Amino acid sequence: MLYALGCAQYKLAESAGGGADAYKDAREAFDALANAKDPMIARNAAFNRANCLAQAAKAAASDPKGQQAALGQLRSAASAYEDFLRQYPGDTGAQQNLDHVRFVMKKMQRASKQDDKQDQKQDDKKPPQEPPASLAVRNAQTEIPGAKAEVGDDNMVKLVKPVQGGAR
């Protein structure tokens, strides 16, 4: 049930525009599942925890004053993906997300160096366009008896409740 809650909080943060703190509740839910009895829940929670860190960093990077904080959060996200890949080598989704986080970090560091070299006014510059990226929750699960968590065609997690009463 905690995993389903984390997935729901992640989707809620994502649909709300994902501010820097929006993913905190989802990350905390996934943190609590680090030692889950079900190995798939533990694995998916670790993956989604790293996604939460990456999304929070992405939100912080959109604020020109939050660039240093964003770099620190990107480092945390990269570290979480690296830890995940040490435990689950060969996971292509985690590797792609790690590569993207590293790309964004390098781009931010290059932009910061250029800003230091050039003594231009900040408001005269346009921020570089970032290619769209998405981090998806996978293998949505629930512990509610008879219920299912399904990922729809729109990548939204939906809780399908068990039918009450009726023919058996």
XYZ file of C-alpha atoms in Angstrom:
168
model
C 0.000 0.000 0.000
C 2.898 2.349 0.745
C 4.295 1.739 -2.750
C 0.942 2.628 -4.332
C 0.829 5.752 -2.170
C 4.323 6.747 -3.338
C 3.303 6.198 -6.981
C 0.168 8.288 -6.494
C 2.144 11.097 -4.816
C 4.661 11.021 -7.679
C 1.904 11.352 -10.277
C 0.238 14.101 -8.237
C 3.515 16.039 -8.090
C 4.015 15.505 -11.808
C 0.518 16.706 -12.712
C 0.814 19.721 -10.398
C 3.801 21.030 -12.322
C 6.387 19.411 -10.063
C 7.782 22.194 -7.900
C 11.069 21.599 -6.098
C 9.347 20.193 -2.995
C 6.483 18.465 -4.811
C 8.255 15.106 -4.972
C 9.241 15.060 -1.291
C 6.274 12.973 -0.072
C 6.718 10.420 -2.857
C 10.468 10.182 -2.177
C 9.805 9.615 1.527
C 7.345 6.814 0.720
C 9.905 5.171 -1.578
C 12.648 5.658 1.061
C 10.538 3.725 3.563
C 10.403 0.776 1.140
C 14.171 0.374 0.796
C 14.042 -2.858 2.820
C 10.635 -4.095 1.648
C 10.063 -7.850 1.907
C 8.980 -8.043 -1.721
C 12.164 -7.661 -3.804
C 10.282 -6.143 -6.775
C 8.740 -3.465 -4.572
C 12.163 -2.693 -3.077
C 13.695 -2.487 -6.577
C 10.947 -0.297 -8.041
C 10.915 1.931 -4.967
C 14.678 2.505 -5.303
C 14.263 3.369 -8.988
C 11.355 5.723 -8.315
C 13.207 7.363 -5.407
C 15.982 8.315 -7.823
C 13.329 9.636 -10.221
C 11.932 11.837 -7.428
C 15.373 13.307 -6.783
C 15.872 13.965 -10.499
C 12.490 15.635 -10.906
C 13.048 17.849 -7.845
C 16.416 18.899 -9.302
C 14.786 19.639 -12.646
C 12.265 21.898 -10.898
C 15.009 23.675 -8.928
C 16.988 24.228 -12.151
C 14.095 26.154 -13.659
C 14.674 28.908 -11.078
C 17.742 30.977 -12.052
C 18.497 31.564 -8.363
C 18.328 27.819 -7.618
C 21.119 26.693 -9.937
C 23.546 25.695 -7.154
C 20.809 23.837 -5.283
C 19.814 22.127 -8.525
C 23.391 20.954 -9.124
C 23.502 19.453 -5.635
C 20.174 17.718 -6.197
C 21.339 16.438 -9.580
C 24.421 14.979 -7.887
C 22.127 13.248 -5.373
C 19.969 11.879 -8.197
C 23.047 10.641 -10.097
C 24.311 8.965 -6.941
C 20.920 7.289 -6.394
C 20.900 5.958 -9.974
C 24.510 4.757 -9.591
C 23.607 2.947 -6.344
C 20.600 1.407 -8.085
C 22.729 0.244 -11.017
C 25.300 -1.316 -8.674
C 22.499 -3.338 -7.118
C 20.641 -4.004 -10.399
C 23.221 -3.875 -13.213
C 21.941 -3.617 -16.747
C 18.704 -1.756 -16.010
C 18.330 0.309 -19.181
C 15.778 2.748 -17.728
C 18.046 3.637 -14.831
C 21.046 3.937 -17.166
C 19.138 6.270 -19.495
C 17.991 8.412 -16.567
C 21.536 8.539 -15.168
C 22.888 9.588 -18.571
C 20.254 12.327 -18.796
C 21.034 13.618 -15.291
C 24.740 13.714 -16.120
C 23.997 15.552 -19.385
C 21.949 18.189 -17.565
C 24.680 18.584 -14.921
C 27.365 19.140 -17.575
C 25.173 21.599 -19.432
C 24.522 23.563 -16.234
C 28.207 23.555 -15.311
C 29.182 24.765 -18.803
C 26.578 27.518 -18.640
C 27.853 28.550 -15.223
C 31.438 28.755 -16.491
C 30.374 30.811 -19.480
C 28.448 33.141 -17.189
C 31.536 33.600 -15.042
C 33.730 34.347 -18.074
C 31.292 36.758 -19.611
C 30.266 39.696 -17.519
C 26.824 39.989 -19.068
C 23.576 40.851 -17.348
C 21.469 37.826 -16.359
C 18.222 39.308 -17.644
C 19.684 39.751 -21.145
C 20.181 35.994 -21.481
C 17.634 33.394 -22.381
C 17.967 30.038 -20.610
C 19.016 27.207 -22.927
C 16.199 25.001 -24.174
C 16.291 21.579 -22.551
C 15.113 18.599 -24.529
C 11.949 17.170 -22.992
C 12.527 14.210 -20.738
C 10.251 12.040 -18.758
C 10.830 9.650 -15.932
C 8.143 7.048 -15.681
C 6.911 5.021 -12.752
C 6.862 1.377 -13.690
C 5.284 -1.749 -12.301
C 2.651 -0.016 -10.223
C 1.471 -2.343 -7.472
C -0.870 -2.258 -4.527
C -1.249 -4.361 -1.413
C -5.017 -3.836 -1.202
C -6.608 -7.311 -1.460
C -8.391 -7.764 -4.770
C -7.340 -4.342 -6.091
C -4.926 -3.682 -8.933
C -2.732 -0.717 -9.776
C -2.566 -0.299 -13.540
C -0.501 2.012 -15.701
C -2.773 3.261 -18.492
C -1.903 4.286 -22.042
C -1.476 7.840 -20.752
C 1.143 6.610 -18.206
C -1.180 7.471 -15.352
C -1.377 5.054 -12.418
C -4.942 4.010 -11.729
C -6.191 2.028 -8.739
C -8.799 -0.541 -9.819
C -10.864 -1.409 -6.752
C -12.337 -4.877 -6.231
C -16.024 -5.276 -7.127
C -18.192 -5.244 -3.986
C -21.165 -7.666 -3.791
C -22.791 -8.883 -7.010
C -22.378 -12.342 -8.558
C -19.432 -14.425 -7.517
